[in-house]
PDB file of C-alpha atoms in Angstrom:
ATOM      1  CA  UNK A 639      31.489 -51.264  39.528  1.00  0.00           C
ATOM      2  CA  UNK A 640      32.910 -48.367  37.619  1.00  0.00           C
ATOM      3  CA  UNK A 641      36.811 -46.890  38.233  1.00  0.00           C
ATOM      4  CA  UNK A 642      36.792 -43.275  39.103  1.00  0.00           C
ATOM      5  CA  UNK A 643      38.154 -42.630  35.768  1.00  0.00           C
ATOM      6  CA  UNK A 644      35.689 -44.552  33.737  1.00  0.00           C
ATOM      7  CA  UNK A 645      33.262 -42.634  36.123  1.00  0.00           C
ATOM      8  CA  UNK A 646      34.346 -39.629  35.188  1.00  0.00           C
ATOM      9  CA  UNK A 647      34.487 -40.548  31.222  1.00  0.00           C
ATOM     10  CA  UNK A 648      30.933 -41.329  31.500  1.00  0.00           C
ATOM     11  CA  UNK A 649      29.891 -37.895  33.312  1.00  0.00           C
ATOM     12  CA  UNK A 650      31.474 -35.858  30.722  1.00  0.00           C
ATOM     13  CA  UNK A 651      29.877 -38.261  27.966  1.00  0.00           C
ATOM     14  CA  UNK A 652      26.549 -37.282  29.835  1.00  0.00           C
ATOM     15  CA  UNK A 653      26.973 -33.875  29.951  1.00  0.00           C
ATOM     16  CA  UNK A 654      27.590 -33.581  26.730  1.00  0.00           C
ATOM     17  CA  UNK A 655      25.085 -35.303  25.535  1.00  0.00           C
ATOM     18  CA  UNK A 656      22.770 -32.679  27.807  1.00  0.00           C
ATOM     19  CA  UNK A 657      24.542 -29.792  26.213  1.00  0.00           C
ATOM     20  CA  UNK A 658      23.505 -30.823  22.635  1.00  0.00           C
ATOM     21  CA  UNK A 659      19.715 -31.459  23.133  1.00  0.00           C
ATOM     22  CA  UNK A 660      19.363 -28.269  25.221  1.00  0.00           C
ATOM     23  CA  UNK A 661      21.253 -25.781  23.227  1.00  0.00           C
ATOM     24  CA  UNK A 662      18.629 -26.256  20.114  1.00  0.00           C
ATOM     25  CA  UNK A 663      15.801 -26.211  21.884  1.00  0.00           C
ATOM     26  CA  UNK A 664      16.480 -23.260  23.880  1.00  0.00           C
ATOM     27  CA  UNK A 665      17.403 -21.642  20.352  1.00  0.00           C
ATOM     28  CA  UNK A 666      14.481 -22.542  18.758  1.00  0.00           C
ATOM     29  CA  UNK A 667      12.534 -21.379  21.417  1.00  0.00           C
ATOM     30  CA  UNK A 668      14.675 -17.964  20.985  1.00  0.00           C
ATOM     31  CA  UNK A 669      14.218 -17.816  17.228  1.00  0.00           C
ATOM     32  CA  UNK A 670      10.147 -18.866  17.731  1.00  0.00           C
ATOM     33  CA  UNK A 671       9.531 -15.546  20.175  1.00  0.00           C
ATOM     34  CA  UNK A 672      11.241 -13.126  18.298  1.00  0.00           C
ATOM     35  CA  UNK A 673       9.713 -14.317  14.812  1.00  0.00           C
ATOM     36  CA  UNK A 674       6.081 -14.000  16.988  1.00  0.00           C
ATOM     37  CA  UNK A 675       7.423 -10.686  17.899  1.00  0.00           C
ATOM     38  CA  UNK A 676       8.572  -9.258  14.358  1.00  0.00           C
ATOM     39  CA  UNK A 677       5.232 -10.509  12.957  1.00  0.00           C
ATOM     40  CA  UNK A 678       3.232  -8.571  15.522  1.00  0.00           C
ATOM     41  CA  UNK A 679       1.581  -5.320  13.824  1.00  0.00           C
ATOM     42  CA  UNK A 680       1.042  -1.765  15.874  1.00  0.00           C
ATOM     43  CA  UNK A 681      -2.787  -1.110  16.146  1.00  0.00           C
ATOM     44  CA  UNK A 682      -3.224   2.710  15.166  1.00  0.00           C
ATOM     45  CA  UNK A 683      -5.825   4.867  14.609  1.00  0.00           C
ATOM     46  CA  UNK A 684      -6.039   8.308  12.426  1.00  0.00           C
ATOM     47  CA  UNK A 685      -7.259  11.257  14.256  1.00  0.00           C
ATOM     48  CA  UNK A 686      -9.687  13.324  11.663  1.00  0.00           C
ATOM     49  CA  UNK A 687      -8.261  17.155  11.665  1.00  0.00           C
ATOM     50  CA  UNK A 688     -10.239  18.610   8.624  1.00  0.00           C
ATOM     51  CA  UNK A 689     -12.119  18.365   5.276  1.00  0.00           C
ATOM     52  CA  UNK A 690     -12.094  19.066   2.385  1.00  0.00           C
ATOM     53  CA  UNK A 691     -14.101  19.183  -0.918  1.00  0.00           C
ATOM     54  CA  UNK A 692     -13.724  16.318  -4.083  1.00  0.00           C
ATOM     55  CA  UNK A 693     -14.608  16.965  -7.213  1.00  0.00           C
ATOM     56  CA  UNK A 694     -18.135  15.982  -7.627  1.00  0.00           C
ATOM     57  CA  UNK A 695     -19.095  11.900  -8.933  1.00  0.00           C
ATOM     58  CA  UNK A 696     -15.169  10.784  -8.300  1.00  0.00           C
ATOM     59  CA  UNK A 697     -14.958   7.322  -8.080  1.00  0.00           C
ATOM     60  CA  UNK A 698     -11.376   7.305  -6.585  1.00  0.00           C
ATOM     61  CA  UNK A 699      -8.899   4.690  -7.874  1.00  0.00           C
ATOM     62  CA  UNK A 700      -5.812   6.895  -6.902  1.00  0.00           C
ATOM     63  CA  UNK A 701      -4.778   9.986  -4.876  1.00  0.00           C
ATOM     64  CA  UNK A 702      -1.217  11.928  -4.797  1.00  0.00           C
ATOM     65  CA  UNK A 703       0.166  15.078  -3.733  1.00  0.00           C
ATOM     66  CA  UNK A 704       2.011  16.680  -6.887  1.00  0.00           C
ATOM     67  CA  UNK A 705       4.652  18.780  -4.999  1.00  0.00           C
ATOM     68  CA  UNK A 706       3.133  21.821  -5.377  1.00  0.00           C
ATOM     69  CA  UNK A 707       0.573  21.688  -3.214  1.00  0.00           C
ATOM     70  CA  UNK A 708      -2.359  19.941  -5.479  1.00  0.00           C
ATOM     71  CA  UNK A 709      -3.594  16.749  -5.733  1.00  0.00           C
ATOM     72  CA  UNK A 710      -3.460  14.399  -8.900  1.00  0.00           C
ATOM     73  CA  UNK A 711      -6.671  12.257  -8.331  1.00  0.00           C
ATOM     74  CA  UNK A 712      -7.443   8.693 -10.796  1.00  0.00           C
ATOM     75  CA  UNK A 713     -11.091   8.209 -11.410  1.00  0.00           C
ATOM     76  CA  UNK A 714     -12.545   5.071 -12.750  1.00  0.00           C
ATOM     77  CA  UNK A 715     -15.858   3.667 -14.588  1.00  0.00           C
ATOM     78  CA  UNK A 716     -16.103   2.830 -18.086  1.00  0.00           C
ATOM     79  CA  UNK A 717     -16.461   6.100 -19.987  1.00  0.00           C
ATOM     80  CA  UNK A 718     -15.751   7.784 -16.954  1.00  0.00           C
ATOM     81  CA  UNK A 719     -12.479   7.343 -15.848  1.00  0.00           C
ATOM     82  CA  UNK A 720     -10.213  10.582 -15.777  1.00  0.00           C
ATOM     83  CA  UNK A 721      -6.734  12.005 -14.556  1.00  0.00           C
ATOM     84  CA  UNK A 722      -7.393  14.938 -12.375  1.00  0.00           C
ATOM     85  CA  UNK A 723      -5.447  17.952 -10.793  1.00  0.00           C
ATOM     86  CA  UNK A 724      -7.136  19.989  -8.472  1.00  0.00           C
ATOM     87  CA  UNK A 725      -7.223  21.980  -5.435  1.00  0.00           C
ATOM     88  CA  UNK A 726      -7.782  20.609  -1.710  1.00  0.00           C
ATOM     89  CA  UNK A 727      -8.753  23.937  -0.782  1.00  0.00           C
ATOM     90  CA  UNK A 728     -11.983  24.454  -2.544  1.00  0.00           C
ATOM     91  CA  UNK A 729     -12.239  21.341  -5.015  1.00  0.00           C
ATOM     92  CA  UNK A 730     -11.627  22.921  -8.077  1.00  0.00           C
ATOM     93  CA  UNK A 731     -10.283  20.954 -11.140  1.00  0.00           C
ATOM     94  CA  UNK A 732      -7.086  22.747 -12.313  1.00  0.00           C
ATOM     95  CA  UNK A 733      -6.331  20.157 -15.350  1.00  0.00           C
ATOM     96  CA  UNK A 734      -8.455  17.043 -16.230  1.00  0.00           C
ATOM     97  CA  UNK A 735      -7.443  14.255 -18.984  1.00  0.00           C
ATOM     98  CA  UNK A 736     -10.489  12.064 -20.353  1.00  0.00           C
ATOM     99  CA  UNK A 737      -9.335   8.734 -20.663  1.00  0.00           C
ATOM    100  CA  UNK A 738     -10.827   7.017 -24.124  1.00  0.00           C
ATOM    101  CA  UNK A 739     -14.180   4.727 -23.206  1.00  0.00           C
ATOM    102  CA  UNK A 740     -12.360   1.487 -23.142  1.00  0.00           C
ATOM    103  CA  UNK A 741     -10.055   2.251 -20.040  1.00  0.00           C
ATOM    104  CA  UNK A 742     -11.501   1.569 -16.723  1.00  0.00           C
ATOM    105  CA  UNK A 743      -9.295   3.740 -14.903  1.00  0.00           C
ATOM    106  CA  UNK A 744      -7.358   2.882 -11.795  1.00  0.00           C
ATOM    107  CA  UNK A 745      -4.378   3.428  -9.400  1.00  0.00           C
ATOM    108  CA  UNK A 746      -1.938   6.759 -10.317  1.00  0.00           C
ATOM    109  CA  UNK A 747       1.401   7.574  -9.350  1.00  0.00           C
ATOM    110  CA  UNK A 748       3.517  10.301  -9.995  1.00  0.00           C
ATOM    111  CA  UNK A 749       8.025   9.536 -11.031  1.00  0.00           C
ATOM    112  CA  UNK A 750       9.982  12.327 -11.663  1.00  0.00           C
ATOM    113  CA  UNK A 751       8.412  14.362 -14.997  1.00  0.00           C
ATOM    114  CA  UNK A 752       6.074  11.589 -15.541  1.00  0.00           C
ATOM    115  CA  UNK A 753       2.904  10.619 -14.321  1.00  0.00           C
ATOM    116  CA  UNK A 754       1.507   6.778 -14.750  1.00  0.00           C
ATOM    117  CA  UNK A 755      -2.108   5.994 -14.231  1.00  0.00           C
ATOM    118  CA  UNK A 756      -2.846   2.162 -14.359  1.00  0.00           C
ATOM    119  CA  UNK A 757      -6.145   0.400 -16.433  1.00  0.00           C
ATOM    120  CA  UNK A 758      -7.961  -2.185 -14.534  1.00  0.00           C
ATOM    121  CA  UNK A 759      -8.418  -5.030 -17.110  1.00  0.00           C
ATOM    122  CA  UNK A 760      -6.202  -3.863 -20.436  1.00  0.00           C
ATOM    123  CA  UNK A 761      -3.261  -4.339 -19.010  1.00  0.00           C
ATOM    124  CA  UNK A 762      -1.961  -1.120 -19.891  1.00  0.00           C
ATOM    125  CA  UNK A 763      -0.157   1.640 -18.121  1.00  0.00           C
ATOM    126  CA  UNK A 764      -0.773   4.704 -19.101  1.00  0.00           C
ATOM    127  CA  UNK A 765       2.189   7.476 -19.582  1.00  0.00           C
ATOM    128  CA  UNK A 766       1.590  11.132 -19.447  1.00  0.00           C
ATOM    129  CA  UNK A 767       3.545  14.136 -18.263  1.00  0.00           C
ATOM    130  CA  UNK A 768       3.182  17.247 -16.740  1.00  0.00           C
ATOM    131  CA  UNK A 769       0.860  18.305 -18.655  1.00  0.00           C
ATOM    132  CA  UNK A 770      -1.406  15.309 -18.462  1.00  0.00           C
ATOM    133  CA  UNK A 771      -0.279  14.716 -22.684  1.00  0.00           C
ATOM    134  CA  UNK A 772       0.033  11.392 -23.249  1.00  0.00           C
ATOM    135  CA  UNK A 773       3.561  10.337 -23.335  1.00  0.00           C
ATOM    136  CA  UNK A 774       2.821   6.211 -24.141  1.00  0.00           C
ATOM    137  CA  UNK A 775       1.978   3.405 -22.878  1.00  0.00           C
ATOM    138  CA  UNK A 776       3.585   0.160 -21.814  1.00  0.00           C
ATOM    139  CA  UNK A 777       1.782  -3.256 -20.735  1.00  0.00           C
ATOM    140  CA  UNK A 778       1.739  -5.658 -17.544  1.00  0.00           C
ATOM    141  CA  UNK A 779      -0.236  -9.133 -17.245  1.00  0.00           C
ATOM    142  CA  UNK A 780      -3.159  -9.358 -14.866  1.00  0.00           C
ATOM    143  CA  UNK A 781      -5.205  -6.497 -13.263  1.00  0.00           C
ATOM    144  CA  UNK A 782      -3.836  -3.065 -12.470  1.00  0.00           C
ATOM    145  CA  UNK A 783      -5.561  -1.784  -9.035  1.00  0.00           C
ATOM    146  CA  UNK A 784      -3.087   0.667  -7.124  1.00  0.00           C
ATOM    147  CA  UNK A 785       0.459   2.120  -7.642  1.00  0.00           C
ATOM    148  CA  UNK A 786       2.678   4.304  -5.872  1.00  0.00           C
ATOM    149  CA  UNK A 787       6.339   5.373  -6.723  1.00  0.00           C
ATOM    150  CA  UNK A 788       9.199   4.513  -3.270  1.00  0.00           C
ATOM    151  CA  UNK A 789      12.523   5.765  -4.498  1.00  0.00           C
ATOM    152  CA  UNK A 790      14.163   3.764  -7.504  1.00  0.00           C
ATOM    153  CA  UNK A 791      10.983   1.751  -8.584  1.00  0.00           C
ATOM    154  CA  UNK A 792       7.175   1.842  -9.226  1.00  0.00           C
ATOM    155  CA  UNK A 793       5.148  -0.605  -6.657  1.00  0.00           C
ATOM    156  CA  UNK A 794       1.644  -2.078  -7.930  1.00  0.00           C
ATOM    157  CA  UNK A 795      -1.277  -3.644  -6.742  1.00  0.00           C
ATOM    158  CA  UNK A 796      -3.393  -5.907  -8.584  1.00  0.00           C
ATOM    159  CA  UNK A 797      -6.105  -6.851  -5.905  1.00  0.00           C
ATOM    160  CA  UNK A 798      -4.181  -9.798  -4.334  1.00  0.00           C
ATOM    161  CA  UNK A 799      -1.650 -10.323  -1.753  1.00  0.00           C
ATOM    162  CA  UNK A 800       0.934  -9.450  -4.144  1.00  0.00           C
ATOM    163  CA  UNK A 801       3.142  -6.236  -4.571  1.00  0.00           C
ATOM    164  CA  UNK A 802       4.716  -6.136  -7.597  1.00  0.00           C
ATOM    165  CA  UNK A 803       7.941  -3.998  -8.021  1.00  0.00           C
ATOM    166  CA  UNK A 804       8.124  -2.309 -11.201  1.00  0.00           C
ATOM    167  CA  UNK A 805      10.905  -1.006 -13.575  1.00  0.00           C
ATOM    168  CA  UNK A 806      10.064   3.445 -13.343  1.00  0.00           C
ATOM    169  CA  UNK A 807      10.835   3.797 -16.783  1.00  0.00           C
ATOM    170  CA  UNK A 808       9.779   1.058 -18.630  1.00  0.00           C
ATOM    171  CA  UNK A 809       7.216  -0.666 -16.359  1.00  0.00           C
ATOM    172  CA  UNK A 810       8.849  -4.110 -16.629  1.00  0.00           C
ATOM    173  CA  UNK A 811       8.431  -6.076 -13.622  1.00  0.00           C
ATOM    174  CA  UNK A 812      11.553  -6.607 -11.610  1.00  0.00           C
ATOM    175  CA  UNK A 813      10.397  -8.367  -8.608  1.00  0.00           C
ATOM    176  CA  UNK A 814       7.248  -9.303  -6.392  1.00  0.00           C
ATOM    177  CA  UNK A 815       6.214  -9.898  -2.516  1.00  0.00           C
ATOM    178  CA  UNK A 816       3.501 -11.131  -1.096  1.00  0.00           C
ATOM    179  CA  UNK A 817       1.992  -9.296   1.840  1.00  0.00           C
ATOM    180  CA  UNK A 818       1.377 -11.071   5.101  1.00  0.00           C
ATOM    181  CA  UNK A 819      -0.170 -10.132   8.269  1.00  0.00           C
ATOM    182  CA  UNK A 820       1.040 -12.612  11.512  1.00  0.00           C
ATOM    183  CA  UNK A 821       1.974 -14.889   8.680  1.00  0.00           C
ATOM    184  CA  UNK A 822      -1.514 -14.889   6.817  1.00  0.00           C
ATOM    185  CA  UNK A 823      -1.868 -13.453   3.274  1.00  0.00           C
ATOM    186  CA  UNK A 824      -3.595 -10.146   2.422  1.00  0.00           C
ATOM    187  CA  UNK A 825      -5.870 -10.425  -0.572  1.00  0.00           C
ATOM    188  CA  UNK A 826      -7.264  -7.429  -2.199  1.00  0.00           C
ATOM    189  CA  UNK A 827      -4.661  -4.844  -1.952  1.00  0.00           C
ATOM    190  CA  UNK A 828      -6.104  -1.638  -3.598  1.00  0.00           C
ATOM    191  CA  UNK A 829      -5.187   1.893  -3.755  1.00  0.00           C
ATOM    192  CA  UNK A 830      -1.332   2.424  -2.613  1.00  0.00           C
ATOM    193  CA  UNK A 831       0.913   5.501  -0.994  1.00  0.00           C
ATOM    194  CA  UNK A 832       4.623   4.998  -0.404  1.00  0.00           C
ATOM    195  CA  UNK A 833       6.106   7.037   2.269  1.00  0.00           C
ATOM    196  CA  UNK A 834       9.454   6.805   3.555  1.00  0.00           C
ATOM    197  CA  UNK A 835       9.741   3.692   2.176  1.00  0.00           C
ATOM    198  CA  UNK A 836       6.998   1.931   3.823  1.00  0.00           C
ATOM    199  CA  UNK A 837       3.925   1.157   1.380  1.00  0.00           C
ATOM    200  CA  UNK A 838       0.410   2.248   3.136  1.00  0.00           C
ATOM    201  CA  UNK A 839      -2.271   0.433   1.216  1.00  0.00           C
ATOM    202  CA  UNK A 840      -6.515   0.192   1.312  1.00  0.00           C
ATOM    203  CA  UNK A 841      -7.556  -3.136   1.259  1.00  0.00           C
ATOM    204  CA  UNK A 842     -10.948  -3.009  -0.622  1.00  0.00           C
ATOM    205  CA  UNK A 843     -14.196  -3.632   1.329  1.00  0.00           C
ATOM    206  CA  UNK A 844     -12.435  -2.730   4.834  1.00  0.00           C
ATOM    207  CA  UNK A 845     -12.423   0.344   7.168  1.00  0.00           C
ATOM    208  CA  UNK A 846      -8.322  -0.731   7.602  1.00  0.00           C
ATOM    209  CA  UNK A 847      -4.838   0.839   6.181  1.00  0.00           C
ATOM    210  CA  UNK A 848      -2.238  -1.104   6.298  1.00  0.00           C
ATOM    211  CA  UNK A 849       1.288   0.077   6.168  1.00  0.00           C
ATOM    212  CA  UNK A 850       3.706  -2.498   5.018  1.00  0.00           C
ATOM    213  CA  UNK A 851       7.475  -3.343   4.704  1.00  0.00           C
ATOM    214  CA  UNK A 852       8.066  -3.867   0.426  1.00  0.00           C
ATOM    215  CA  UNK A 853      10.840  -5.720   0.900  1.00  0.00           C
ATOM    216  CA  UNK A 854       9.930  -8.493   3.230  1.00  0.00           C
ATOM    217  CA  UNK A 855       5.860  -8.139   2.714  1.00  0.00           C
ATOM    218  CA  UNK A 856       5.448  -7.981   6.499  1.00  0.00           C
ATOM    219  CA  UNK A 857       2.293  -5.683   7.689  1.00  0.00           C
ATOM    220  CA  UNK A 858       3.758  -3.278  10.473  1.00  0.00           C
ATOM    221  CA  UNK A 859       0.747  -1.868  11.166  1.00  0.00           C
ATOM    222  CA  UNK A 860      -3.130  -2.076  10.773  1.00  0.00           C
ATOM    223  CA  UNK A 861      -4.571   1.723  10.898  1.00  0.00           C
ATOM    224  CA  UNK A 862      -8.303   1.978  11.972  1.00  0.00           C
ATOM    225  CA  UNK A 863      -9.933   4.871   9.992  1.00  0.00           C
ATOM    226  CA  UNK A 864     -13.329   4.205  12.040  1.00  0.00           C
ATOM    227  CA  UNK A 865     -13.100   8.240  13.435  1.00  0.00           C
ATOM    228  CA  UNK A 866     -14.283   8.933  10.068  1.00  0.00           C
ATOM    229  CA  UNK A 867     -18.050   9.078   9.636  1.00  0.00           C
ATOM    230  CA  UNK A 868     -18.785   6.934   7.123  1.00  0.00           C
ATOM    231  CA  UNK A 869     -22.788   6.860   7.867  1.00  0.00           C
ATOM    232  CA  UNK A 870     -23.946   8.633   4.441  1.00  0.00           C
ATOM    233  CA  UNK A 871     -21.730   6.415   2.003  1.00  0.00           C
ATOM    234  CA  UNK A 872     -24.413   3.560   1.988  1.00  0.00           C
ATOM    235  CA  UNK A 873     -23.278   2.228  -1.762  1.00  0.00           C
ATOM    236  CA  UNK A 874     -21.719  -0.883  -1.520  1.00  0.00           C
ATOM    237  CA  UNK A 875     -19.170   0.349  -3.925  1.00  0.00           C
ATOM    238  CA  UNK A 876     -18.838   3.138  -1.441  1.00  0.00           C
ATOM    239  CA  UNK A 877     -15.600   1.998   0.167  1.00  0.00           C
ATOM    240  CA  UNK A 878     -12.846   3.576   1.172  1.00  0.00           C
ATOM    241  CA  UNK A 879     -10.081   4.242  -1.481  1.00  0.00           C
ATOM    242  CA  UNK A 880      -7.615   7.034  -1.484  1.00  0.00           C
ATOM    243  CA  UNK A 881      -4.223   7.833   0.362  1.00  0.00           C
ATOM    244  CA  UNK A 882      -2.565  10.904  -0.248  1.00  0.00           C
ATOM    245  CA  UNK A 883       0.717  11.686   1.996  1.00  0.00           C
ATOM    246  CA  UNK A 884       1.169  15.780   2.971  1.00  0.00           C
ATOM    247  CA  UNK A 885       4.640  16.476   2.294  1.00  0.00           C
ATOM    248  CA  UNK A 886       7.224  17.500   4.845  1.00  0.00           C
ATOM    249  CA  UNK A 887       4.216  16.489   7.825  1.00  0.00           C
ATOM    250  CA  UNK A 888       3.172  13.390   9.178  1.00  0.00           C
ATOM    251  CA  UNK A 889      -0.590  14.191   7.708  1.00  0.00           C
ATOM    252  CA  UNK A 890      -2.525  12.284   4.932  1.00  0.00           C
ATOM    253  CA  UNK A 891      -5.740  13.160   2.991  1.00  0.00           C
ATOM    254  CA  UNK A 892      -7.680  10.232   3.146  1.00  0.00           C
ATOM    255  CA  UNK A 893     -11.007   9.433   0.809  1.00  0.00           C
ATOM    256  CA  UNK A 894     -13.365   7.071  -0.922  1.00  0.00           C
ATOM    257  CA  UNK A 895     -14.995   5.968  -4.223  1.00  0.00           C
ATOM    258  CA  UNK A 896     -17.675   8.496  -4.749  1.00  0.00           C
ATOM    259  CA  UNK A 897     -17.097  10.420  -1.611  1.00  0.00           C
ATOM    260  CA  UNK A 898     -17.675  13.927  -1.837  1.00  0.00           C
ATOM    261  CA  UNK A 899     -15.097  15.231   0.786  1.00  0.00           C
ATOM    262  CA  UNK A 900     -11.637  14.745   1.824  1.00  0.00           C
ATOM    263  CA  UNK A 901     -10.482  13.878   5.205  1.00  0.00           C
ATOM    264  CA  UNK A 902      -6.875  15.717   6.369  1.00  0.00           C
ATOM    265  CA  UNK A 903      -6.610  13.443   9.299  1.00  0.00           C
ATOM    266  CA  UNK A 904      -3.111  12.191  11.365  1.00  0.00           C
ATOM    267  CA  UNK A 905      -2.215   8.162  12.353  1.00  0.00           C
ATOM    268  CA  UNK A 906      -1.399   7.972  16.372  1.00  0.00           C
TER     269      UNK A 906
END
């Protein structure tokens, strides 16, 4: 039989003992909700407000506002592929820079006095300024697809999961992510818009936007663009490719690869 003290030695022995398996696991279970949590996207939807006219036969690879109330629009095809200003009011082309025959023309992006249109299998970004002259060129590995410009750096698709973070001036890659949504990758990352530094991207061959954290790759949120009637683009190729963020509201011009119209629609 046990003394009271050695009774009480082995209590305390026990107790600790309980106090070290049950801390961790309660922990864990902590850490394992919140992580399910953070990893859980918002389900929004855009709610179509107007349209618009596109300059006829654009196969969109890129859309941007250029401050001033235009749009800079990136067409691709080979011997086809252009750099285009023009109006959302009526359509028209303001300014228009053929790209030479051996360019397949993709994603566009707009830094400071510069604008950069990307090539989809040269490996070649293309330079230009205001006035669409060609300013040079500088070179990346792999495939360009989309490209967007979020504060200090230049962010680029290249239809995988991977965002690649991109030196403004020089177009030397700094850094990548990989995208994820609830954990999973997210291949074929196309056209890109950065807004407020989040990154809202198409992801080819879906209806889907997804807007995404840059730094940690996380999908916040998974934007259904099924209000838009979609019913007369019957091309495979047909899909829906084009962000374009309306400065100073929470608006977007939204389009696809040889769409004829633009859709001025607003995520809820």
């Amino acid at each position: 039989m046990m003394s009271s003290q050695q009774w009480y030695i082995w209590c305390m022995s026990f107790l600790r003992r309980a106090a070290l398996i049950a801390v961790p696991c309660c922990t864990l279970t902590a850490c394992s909700s919140d992580a399910s949590e953070s990893s859980s996207p918002e389900h929004l939807s855009v709610e179509v407000l107007d349209t618009a006219p596109l300059p006829e036969n654009s196969f969109t690879q890129g859309l941007e506002e250029d401050g001033e109330g235009n749009l800079l629009l990136g067409t691709g095809q080979w011997g086809e592929s252009k750099l285009i200003r023009f109006s959302p009011e009526n359509g028209e082309v303001l300014q228009e820079q053929a790209l030479d025959d051996s360019f397949f023309g993709e994603g566009i992006t707009q830094y400071g006095d510069s604008i950069w249109q990307l090539t989809w299998k040269r490996g070649q970004a293309l330079r230009y300024d205001g006035d669409f002259q060609r300013t040079g060129t500088a070179t990346y590995t792999g495939e360009g697809w989309g490209l967007c410009a979020n504060q200090d750096e230049l962010i680029m698709s290249d239809g995988t999961s991977t965002l690649r973070h991109m030196d403004p001036e020089t177009f030397a890659e700094r850094s990548t992510t990989e995208v994820t949504l609830e954990g999973s990758p997210v291949e074929d990352l196309n056209e890109l818009e950065c807004v407020d530094g989040d990154v809202y991207a198409n992801v080819w061959q879906t209806n889907d936007i997804y807007r995404i954290d840059p730094s940690s790759g996380e999908v916040t949120a998974v934007i259904s663009t099924d209000a838009i009637d979609k019913s007369k683009y019957t091309d495979p190729d047909d899909v829906l490719n084009g962000i374009a963020h309306i400065k100073g509201t929470d608006e977007f011009w939204l389009t696809g690869k040889r769409w004829d119209e633009l859709y001025r629609v607003r995520v809820k």
